[in-house]
Coordinates of C-alpha atoms in Angstrom, one line a residue:
F26 CA -25.4 22.5 49.6
F27 CA -21.7 22.9 49.0
F28 CA -21.4 19.5 50.7
A29 CA -23.7 18.0 48.4
M30 CA -21.6 19.7 45.6
R31 CA -18.2 18.3 46.7
T32 CA -19.5 15.0 47.2
T33 CA -20.7 14.7 43.5
M34 CA -17.4 16.2 42.4
L35 CA -15.6 14.0 44.3
L36 CA -17.8 10.9 43.0
G37 CA -17.6 12.5 39.4
L38 CA -13.6 12.4 39.9
L39 CA -13.9 9.1 41.1
V40 CA -15.7 7.7 38.2
L41 CA -13.4 9.2 36.0
L42 CA -10.0 8.0 37.7
L43 CA -11.7 4.1 37.7
T44 CA -12.3 4.5 34.1
E45 CA -9.2 5.7 33.1
I46 CA -7.5 2.7 35.2
L47 CA -10.2 0.6 33.4
V48 CA -9.2 1.3 30.2
I49 CA -5.1 1.5 31.0
S50 CA -5.4 -1.8 32.5
A51 CA -8.2 -3.9 30.2
T52 CA -6.1 -6.2 28.8
E53 CA -4.5 -7.2 31.9
V54 CA -8.0 -8.1 33.1
I55 CA -8.5 -10.0 30.1
L56 CA -5.5 -12.0 30.8
A57 CA -6.8 -12.4 34.6
Q58 CA -10.0 -13.8 33.6
G59 CA -8.3 -16.4 31.7
Q60 CA -9.4 -15.2 28.1
P61 CA -7.4 -15.9 25.0
D62 CA -4.9 -13.0 24.0
R63 CA -4.3 -14.5 20.2
P64 CA -3.1 -12.2 17.4
T65 CA -5.2 -10.1 15.4
Q66 CA -4.3 -7.5 12.3
I67 CA -2.1 -10.3 11.1
H68 CA -0.3 -8.9 8.0
I69 CA 3.4 -9.7 6.2
S70 CA 5.8 -7.7 3.8
Q71 CA 9.2 -8.5 2.2
G72 CA 11.5 -9.0 4.8
N73 CA 14.5 -8.3 2.7
A74 CA 15.4 -6.4 -0.7
D75 CA 15.6 -10.0 -2.7
G76 CA 12.6 -11.6 -1.3
S77 CA 14.0 -14.2 0.6
A78 CA 12.6 -13.2 3.9
M79 CA 9.3 -12.2 5.1
T80 CA 8.0 -10.0 7.7
I81 CA 4.9 -11.5 10.0
S82 CA 3.5 -8.5 11.8
W83 CA 0.2 -8.8 14.2
M84 CA -1.3 -7.1 17.6
T85 CA -2.2 -8.9 20.8
N86 CA -3.8 -6.9 23.9
A87 CA -0.7 -7.9 26.3
A88 CA 0.8 -11.3 25.4
L89 CA 4.3 -10.3 25.3
G90 CA 5.8 -13.6 23.6
S91 CA 6.6 -13.2 19.6
T92 CA 6.8 -16.8 18.1
I93 CA 6.5 -17.7 14.6
K94 CA 6.2 -21.5 13.8
L95 CA 7.1 -22.1 10.0
G96 CA 7.2 -25.2 7.9
R97 CA 6.6 -26.1 3.7
Q98 CA 3.7 -28.2 5.0
S99 CA 0.4 -27.7 6.2
R100 CA 0.3 -28.1 10.2
V101 CA 3.7 -29.5 9.7
Y102 CA 6.3 -26.6 11.4
D103 CA 9.9 -27.5 11.4
N104 CA 11.4 -24.1 12.1
T105 CA 10.5 -21.6 15.0
Y106 CA 11.5 -17.9 15.2
Q107 CA 10.9 -16.0 18.4
G108 CA 11.9 -12.7 20.6
Q109 CA 13.8 -11.3 17.5
E110 CA 12.9 -7.6 18.9
P111 CA 10.7 -7.3 21.6
P112 CA 6.6 -5.6 20.7
R113 CA 5.8 -2.3 21.7
R114 CA 2.8 0.0 21.8
Y115 CA 2.6 3.5 20.8
N116 CA 0.5 6.5 22.0
Y117 CA -1.4 8.9 20.3
T118 CA -2.8 11.6 22.1
Y119 CA -6.0 13.8 20.1
G120 CA -6.1 17.1 19.4
H121 CA -9.6 17.8 18.1
Q122 CA -11.0 15.9 21.4
E123 CA -9.8 14.8 24.9
G124 CA -8.4 11.2 25.2
V125 CA -4.9 9.2 24.8
Y126 CA -5.3 6.4 22.3
V127 CA -2.8 3.6 23.2
S128 CA -2.4 0.8 20.8
G129 CA -2.2 -3.1 21.5
L130 CA 1.4 -4.7 21.1
I131 CA 2.5 -4.4 17.6
H132 CA 4.7 -7.6 16.9
H133 CA 7.5 -7.6 14.2
Q134 CA 9.2 -10.8 13.6
T135 CA 11.6 -11.3 10.0
V136 CA 11.9 -15.3 9.1
S137 CA 14.8 -15.3 6.7
G138 CA 16.6 -18.3 4.5
L139 CA 13.5 -18.7 2.8
A140 CA 13.5 -20.6 -0.4
Y141 CA 12.4 -18.5 -3.5
D142 CA 9.3 -19.4 -5.5
S143 CA 7.7 -21.9 -2.5
T144 CA 4.6 -21.7 0.1
Y145 CA 5.1 -21.7 3.3
Y146 CA 2.5 -22.2 6.3
Y147 CA 2.9 -20.4 9.5
V148 CA 1.4 -19.5 13.1
C149 CA 2.0 -17.0 15.2
G150 CA 1.8 -15.8 18.7
S151 CA 3.1 -17.2 22.2
E152 CA 2.2 -20.2 24.5
E153 CA 1.1 -17.6 27.0
G154 CA -1.7 -15.5 24.7
G155 CA -2.2 -18.1 22.1
F156 CA -1.3 -18.5 18.5
S157 CA -3.4 -17.3 15.3
A158 CA -5.0 -19.9 12.8
E159 CA -2.8 -21.5 10.0
H160 CA -1.8 -19.2 7.0
S161 CA 0.5 -19.3 4.3
F162 CA 2.5 -17.5 1.6
K163 CA 4.4 -18.0 -1.3
T164 CA 7.7 -16.4 -1.8
P165 CA 8.5 -14.9 -4.9
P166 CA 10.7 -16.2 -7.4
K167 CA 14.5 -15.1 -7.6
P168 CA 15.3 -12.2 -8.9
S169 CA 15.6 -13.0 -12.4
A170 CA 15.0 -11.8 -16.3
E171 CA 12.9 -14.5 -17.1
A172 CA 10.9 -15.2 -13.7
T173 CA 7.2 -14.5 -14.3
V174 CA 5.2 -12.8 -11.3
T175 CA 1.8 -11.6 -10.9
F176 CA 0.3 -8.4 -8.4
A177 CA -2.2 -6.2 -8.0
V178 CA -1.9 -2.7 -7.4
V179 CA -4.1 -0.4 -5.6
G180 CA -4.6 3.4 -3.9
D181 CA -6.9 5.1 -1.4
L182 CA -8.1 1.8 -0.1
G183 CA -9.9 2.9 3.0
Q184 CA -13.0 0.8 4.8
T185 CA -15.9 1.0 2.9
R186 CA -18.5 -1.7 1.8
F187 CA -16.7 -0.5 -1.8
S188 CA -13.3 -1.3 0.0
R189 CA -14.6 -4.7 1.2
I190 CA -15.9 -6.0 -2.4
N191 CA -12.3 -4.8 -3.5
V192 CA -10.6 -6.6 -0.9
Q193 CA -12.6 -9.7 -1.3
A194 CA -12.2 -9.4 -5.5
M195 CA -8.4 -10.0 -4.6
I196 CA -8.5 -12.8 -2.4
S197 CA -10.6 -14.5 -4.6
D198 CA -8.1 -14.3 -7.7
P199 CA -5.3 -17.2 -6.5
S200 CA -2.9 -15.6 -9.3
L201 CA -2.1 -12.9 -6.8
T202 CA 1.0 -13.2 -4.8
S203 CA 1.3 -9.4 -3.5
L204 CA -0.5 -6.4 -2.6
V205 CA 0.9 -3.2 -3.9
L206 CA -1.0 -0.2 -1.9
V207 CA 0.1 3.3 -3.3
G208 CA -1.0 5.2 -0.2
D209 CA -3.9 6.5 1.9
L210 CA -4.9 2.9 3.5
S211 CA -7.3 3.7 6.7
Y212 CA -8.6 7.0 6.6
A213 CA -7.6 7.3 10.3
D214 CA -6.8 10.5 10.3
S215 CA -10.7 12.0 10.5
A216 CA -13.5 9.7 12.0
S217 CA -16.0 10.0 9.6
K218 CA -15.5 13.5 7.2
P219 CA -12.4 14.4 4.9
S220 CA -12.4 17.4 7.6
N221 CA -10.0 18.8 10.3
D222 CA -13.5 19.5 12.1
Y223 CA -13.3 15.8 12.4
P224 CA -11.2 14.0 15.2
C225 CA -8.5 11.4 14.0
S226 CA -9.5 8.1 15.3
Q227 CA -6.9 5.5 15.5
T228 CA -9.1 2.8 16.1
R229 CA -9.6 3.1 12.3
W230 CA -6.2 1.6 11.7
D231 CA -7.4 -1.4 14.0
S232 CA -10.8 -2.1 12.3
W233 CA -8.8 -1.6 9.0
F234 CA -6.1 -4.3 9.1
D235 CA -8.9 -6.3 10.8
M236 CA -10.6 -5.7 6.9
V237 CA -7.5 -6.6 5.2
E238 CA -6.3 -9.2 7.2
P239 CA -7.9 -11.8 5.0
L240 CA -6.2 -10.9 2.1
V241 CA -2.4 -9.4 3.5
S242 CA -1.8 -12.3 6.0
Q243 CA -1.2 -14.3 2.8
M244 CA 0.8 -12.1 0.6
P245 CA 3.2 -9.7 1.0
L246 CA 1.2 -5.8 1.4
M247 CA 4.2 -3.3 -0.1
T248 CA 2.6 0.1 1.2
C249 CA 4.3 4.2 0.1
P250 CA 2.9 6.4 2.3
G251 CA 0.1 9.1 1.6
N252 CA -1.2 12.0 3.0
H253 CA -3.7 10.4 5.1
E254 CA -0.7 8.6 6.8
I255 CA 0.9 11.8 7.7
E256 CA -1.6 12.4 10.9
A257 CA -0.2 15.5 11.9
G258 CA -1.2 19.3 12.2
Q259 CA -3.3 19.0 15.6
P260 CA -3.8 21.7 17.8
E261 CA -2.1 21.3 21.1
P262 CA -1.3 18.8 23.0
G263 CA -2.3 16.6 19.9
T264 CA 0.8 14.3 18.9
N265 CA 2.1 15.5 16.0
T266 CA 4.7 13.5 15.1
R267 CA 4.4 12.6 11.2
F268 CA 3.7 8.8 10.0
L269 CA 3.6 7.7 13.6
A270 CA 1.2 4.9 13.6
Y271 CA 2.2 4.1 9.7
T272 CA 6.0 3.7 11.0
A273 CA 4.8 1.8 13.6
R274 CA 2.3 -0.6 12.3
L275 CA 4.3 -1.3 9.5
R276 CA 7.4 -3.2 8.5
L277 CA 9.4 -2.5 5.2
P278 CA 12.5 -3.4 4.0
G279 CA 15.3 -1.0 3.7
A280 CA 16.7 1.8 6.2
D281 CA 13.7 4.3 5.9
P282 CA 10.4 2.8 5.8
L283 CA 9.2 6.1 4.5
F284 CA 11.3 5.2 0.9
Y285 CA 12.8 2.1 0.1
S286 CA 13.3 -0.3 -2.8
Y287 CA 13.0 -3.8 -3.3
D288 CA 13.3 -6.5 -6.2
Y289 CA 9.8 -9.1 -6.5
G290 CA 11.3 -11.5 -9.5
P291 CA 12.0 -9.8 -12.6
V292 CA 10.7 -6.2 -11.4
H293 CA 12.4 -3.8 -9.2
F294 CA 10.4 -1.4 -7.2
L295 CA 11.2 2.1 -5.9
M296 CA 8.5 3.1 -3.4
L297 CA 8.8 6.8 -2.8
N298 CA 7.0 9.7 -0.6
N299 CA 5.2 13.1 -1.5
Y300 CA 5.2 14.1 1.8
M301 CA 8.7 14.5 2.9
P302 CA 11.4 16.3 1.3
F303 CA 12.2 15.2 -2.2
A304 CA 14.3 18.3 -3.8
E305 CA 18.0 17.3 -5.4
G306 CA 20.2 17.3 -2.0
S307 CA 17.4 15.5 0.0
P308 CA 18.2 12.1 1.6
Q309 CA 15.2 11.1 -0.6
H310 CA 16.8 12.5 -4.0
D311 CA 20.2 11.1 -3.2
F312 CA 18.6 7.6 -2.5
V313 CA 16.5 7.5 -5.8
K314 CA 19.8 8.3 -7.7
E315 CA 21.8 5.7 -6.2
D316 CA 19.3 3.5 -6.0
L317 CA 18.3 4.0 -10.3
A318 CA 22.4 4.0 -10.8
A319 CA 22.7 0.3 -9.1
V320 CA 19.5 -1.5 -10.9
N321 CA 20.8 -4.2 -12.7
R322 CA 18.7 -4.5 -15.6
A323 CA 20.1 -8.1 -17.0
V324 CA 18.6 -9.2 -13.2
T325 CA 15.6 -7.0 -12.6
P326 CA 14.7 -6.2 -16.6
W327 CA 11.7 -4.0 -15.1
L328 CA 11.6 -0.9 -13.1
V329 CA 8.3 0.5 -11.2
A330 CA 8.1 3.2 -9.3
T331 CA 5.1 4.3 -6.7
F332 CA 4.1 7.1 -5.0
H333 CA 0.9 8.6 -3.8
A334 CA 0.4 12.0 -5.6
P335 CA 0.9 11.5 -9.5
W336 CA 2.6 13.6 -11.6
Y337 CA 0.2 13.4 -14.4
N338 CA -3.3 13.8 -14.0
S339 CA -6.0 15.5 -16.2
N340 CA -8.9 15.1 -13.3
M341 CA -10.0 18.5 -11.4
H342 CA -9.1 17.0 -8.3
H343 CA -5.9 17.2 -6.6
H344 CA -4.5 18.7 -10.1
D345 CA -1.2 20.1 -10.1
E346 CA -0.5 20.2 -6.2
A347 CA 3.2 21.2 -4.8
Q348 CA 3.7 17.8 -4.0
E349 CA 3.1 16.7 -7.7
V350 CA 4.7 19.4 -9.6
G351 CA 7.7 19.8 -7.5
M352 CA 8.2 15.8 -7.5
R353 CA 7.9 16.0 -10.9
E354 CA 10.8 18.6 -11.3
A355 CA 13.0 17.1 -8.8
M356 CA 13.1 13.5 -10.2
E357 CA 11.5 13.4 -13.9
D358 CA 14.7 13.6 -16.1
L359 CA 16.4 10.8 -13.1
F360 CA 13.0 8.5 -14.2
H361 CA 13.6 9.2 -17.8
R362 CA 17.5 8.8 -18.1
H363 CA 17.0 5.4 -16.5
E364 CA 14.0 4.3 -18.3
V365 CA 11.6 3.5 -15.4
D366 CA 8.6 1.9 -17.4
I367 CA 5.6 2.4 -15.1
V368 CA 4.7 4.7 -11.9
F369 CA 1.5 3.8 -10.5
S370 CA 0.4 6.6 -8.0
G371 CA -3.2 7.1 -6.5
H372 CA -4.6 10.2 -4.9
V373 CA -7.1 10.9 -7.6
H374 CA -10.1 8.7 -6.7
N375 CA -10.4 7.7 -10.3
Y376 CA -8.6 5.6 -12.6
E377 CA -6.4 7.1 -15.7
R378 CA -3.6 5.8 -17.5
M379 CA -1.5 7.5 -19.7
H380 CA 0.7 7.5 -23.0
P381 CA 4.4 7.5 -22.4
V382 CA 4.9 10.8 -21.6
Y383 CA 8.1 13.2 -20.7
R384 CA 8.0 16.7 -19.9
R385 CA 4.1 16.9 -20.5
R386 CA 4.9 15.4 -24.2
P387 CA 4.0 12.2 -25.4
T388 CA 7.2 10.4 -26.0
P389 CA 7.8 6.9 -27.3
G390 CA 9.6 4.7 -25.0
A391 CA 9.2 7.3 -22.0
V392 CA 7.4 6.4 -18.6
T393 CA 4.1 5.0 -18.6
Y394 CA 2.0 6.7 -15.8
I395 CA -1.1 5.2 -14.0
N396 CA -2.9 6.3 -11.3
V397 CA -5.2 3.6 -9.2
G398 CA -6.7 5.8 -6.5
D399 CA -9.7 4.2 -7.0
G400 CA -9.7 1.6 -3.9
G401 CA -13.4 2.5 -2.9
N402 CA -12.2 5.2 0.2
R403 CA -15.1 7.5 2.0
E404 CA -14.8 10.2 -0.3
G405 CA -16.3 8.7 -3.1
P406 CA -15.3 8.9 -6.7
A407 CA -13.4 12.1 -8.0
L408 CA -15.7 13.5 -10.9
G409 CA -14.6 16.2 -13.1
E410 CA -12.3 16.2 -15.8
Y411 CA -10.3 19.2 -17.6
P412 CA -10.0 18.7 -21.7
R413 CA -8.3 15.6 -22.5
P414 CA -4.3 16.1 -22.7
K415 CA -2.5 14.5 -25.5
W416 CA -0.7 12.3 -23.0
S417 CA -4.1 11.0 -21.7
A418 CA -4.7 7.2 -22.9
F419 CA -7.8 6.3 -21.2
R420 CA -9.9 7.8 -18.4
L421 CA -13.6 7.1 -17.2
D422 CA -15.0 10.5 -18.6
A423 CA -19.0 9.7 -18.1
E424 CA -19.0 7.2 -15.6
R425 CA -20.6 8.4 -12.1
D426 CA -21.4 4.9 -10.8
P427 CA -18.9 3.8 -7.5
M428 CA -19.2 0.1 -9.0
R429 CA -17.6 1.3 -12.3
I430 CA -15.4 3.8 -11.2
F431 CA -13.5 2.1 -8.1
G432 CA -11.3 -1.6 -8.8
H433 CA -7.8 -1.9 -8.7
G434 CA -4.8 -2.9 -11.1
K435 CA -3.8 -6.4 -11.8
V436 CA -0.1 -6.7 -13.2
V437 CA 1.3 -10.0 -14.8
V438 CA 5.3 -9.8 -15.8
H439 CA 5.7 -12.8 -17.9
N440 CA 9.4 -12.4 -18.8
S441 CA 12.2 -9.5 -19.6
T442 CA 10.3 -7.9 -22.4
H443 CA 6.3 -8.6 -22.0
L444 CA 4.1 -7.1 -19.0
H445 CA 0.3 -6.9 -19.1
F446 CA -1.8 -4.6 -17.1
T447 CA -5.4 -4.4 -16.5
W448 CA -7.4 -2.7 -14.7
H449 CA -10.9 -4.5 -13.1
R450 CA -13.9 -2.7 -12.0
L451 CA -15.5 -3.6 -8.8
W452 CA -19.1 -4.3 -11.2
D453 CA -17.5 -7.5 -11.7
S454 CA -13.9 -7.5 -11.6
A455 CA -13.2 -11.2 -12.5
R456 CA -14.7 -10.1 -16.1
D457 CA -15.4 -6.6 -16.2
V458 CA -11.8 -5.4 -17.5
G459 CA -12.3 -1.7 -17.6
D460 CA -9.1 -1.1 -19.4
E461 CA -5.6 -3.2 -20.5
V462 CA -2.4 -2.5 -22.1
W463 CA 0.5 -4.6 -22.8
L464 CA 4.1 -3.1 -22.6
V465 CA 6.8 -4.5 -24.4
R466 CA 10.6 -3.5 -24.1
N467 CA 13.1 -3.5 -26.6
D468 CA 11.2 -5.0 -29.5
G469 CA 13.9 -3.6 -31.9
R470 CA 11.1 -1.3 -34.3
D471 CA 13.2 1.7 -35.5
G472 CA 15.7 1.2 -32.9
R473 CA 13.4 2.4 -29.9
P474 CA 12.2 0.7 -27.4
A475 CA 8.3 0.3 -27.6
R476 CA 6.0 0.2 -24.4
G477 CA 2.3 0.6 -24.0
V478 CA 1.7 -1.2 -27.4
S479 CA -1.7 -1.8 -27.8
V480 CA -3.8 -5.6 -27.0
S481 CA -4.4 -6.2 -30.8
V482 CA -1.0 -5.7 -31.8
V483 CA 0.8 -7.5 -29.2
R484 CA -1.2 -10.3 -29.6
T485 CA -0.4 -10.8 -33.1
A486 CA 3.1 -10.5 -32.4
L487 CA 3.2 -13.1 -30.0
Q488 CA 1.4 -15.4 -32.1
N489 CA 3.7 -14.8 -35.0
A490 CA 6.8 -15.4 -32.7
S491 CA 4.7 -18.6 -31.6
T492 CA 4.3 -19.7 -35.3
A493 CA 7.7 -19.1 -36.1
A494 CA 9.2 -21.1 -33.4

């Protein structure tokens, strides 16, 4: 009996050992069989502060080569970039279950010296593993007050059927040249439900990047982190390095990927993080002060900030959380003093636009806050609102249909004075504009800037200006 039991135990241990070996060496087996190891999860981001560089990122199983072939014509690649930095893996130890996730090899290569406002074609990969299909992207115009740009903005995207509809809607809009995602990307921090009782599943990062690849392989993905990117707080021996997967998989401009800034044509973007220190004296607060003071509004007249958790929100979900109230108290005066135009946030899984507001009072010429946490995540729409405060301009009080709550925003910056924002529902994103507003800077009425002007008034003003010309 004991001999049989011991034999069974030894066989069990042998099976576990062989399973572990197979898991660790699965990529080598693929290569040994001669199968290709072409890039997957391809995505791009702006590679420097002014838009003259682009970072291309991808994953392979085991192919170490990192090569980008780039050209101005389809299938004519005049430039080759390779080996700027070696690909790396990251390990994630689960705390709620046994096992270690080992990522594929993550490649980041930056192509620089690009011409502004130009289309480039590229393939990435290596001779050993194979190259990707051809993709293309368009660089932004040179930072300039009169440049025109169009970009999408969304938060809390996730990877549900609503997420996929949203991604497809953005792919179908040929005018978009960039995607700004204000946190909560893959929802990998819990496998099926928003609870610590359900384990983190790092493979959801892989499936998320597979889902968005058709979109973000052709336009820069610019992100700020949300609470679902923290991925810490597990029981030992689980990984508790905050933002580990986020910082490994995404390459963003600036010294710190968790808060940074960049120019995109006439827009200066400030990308911030509610989930790390933000009080006065912190590195993030110092960065914001220095960055805002250095903005040249003659070159980038529009100033847009993003962070995940909103400062203003009349929904009952995520209302006045510590990360929201604390950050507002620490930075709202800075934003007002430097005349930030718009703040985009997510976190609340619904859409809401505010009147220009400062210190919880409607204030002409103050910041316009827009919450776009309606990307399609697995937690569903955030339903239930407090009585509408005076600073809330538009929200979905009676809507319950996810197809009419989930969606994305679109921003068209026409020039130094006129910016048009539209919010597109999933129901029919091409035609179903659920909300829209023009922002007009420095129109001279009463000597004050006017922002958030109604559509009819702005269109009348533009028609009058055209008639006068």
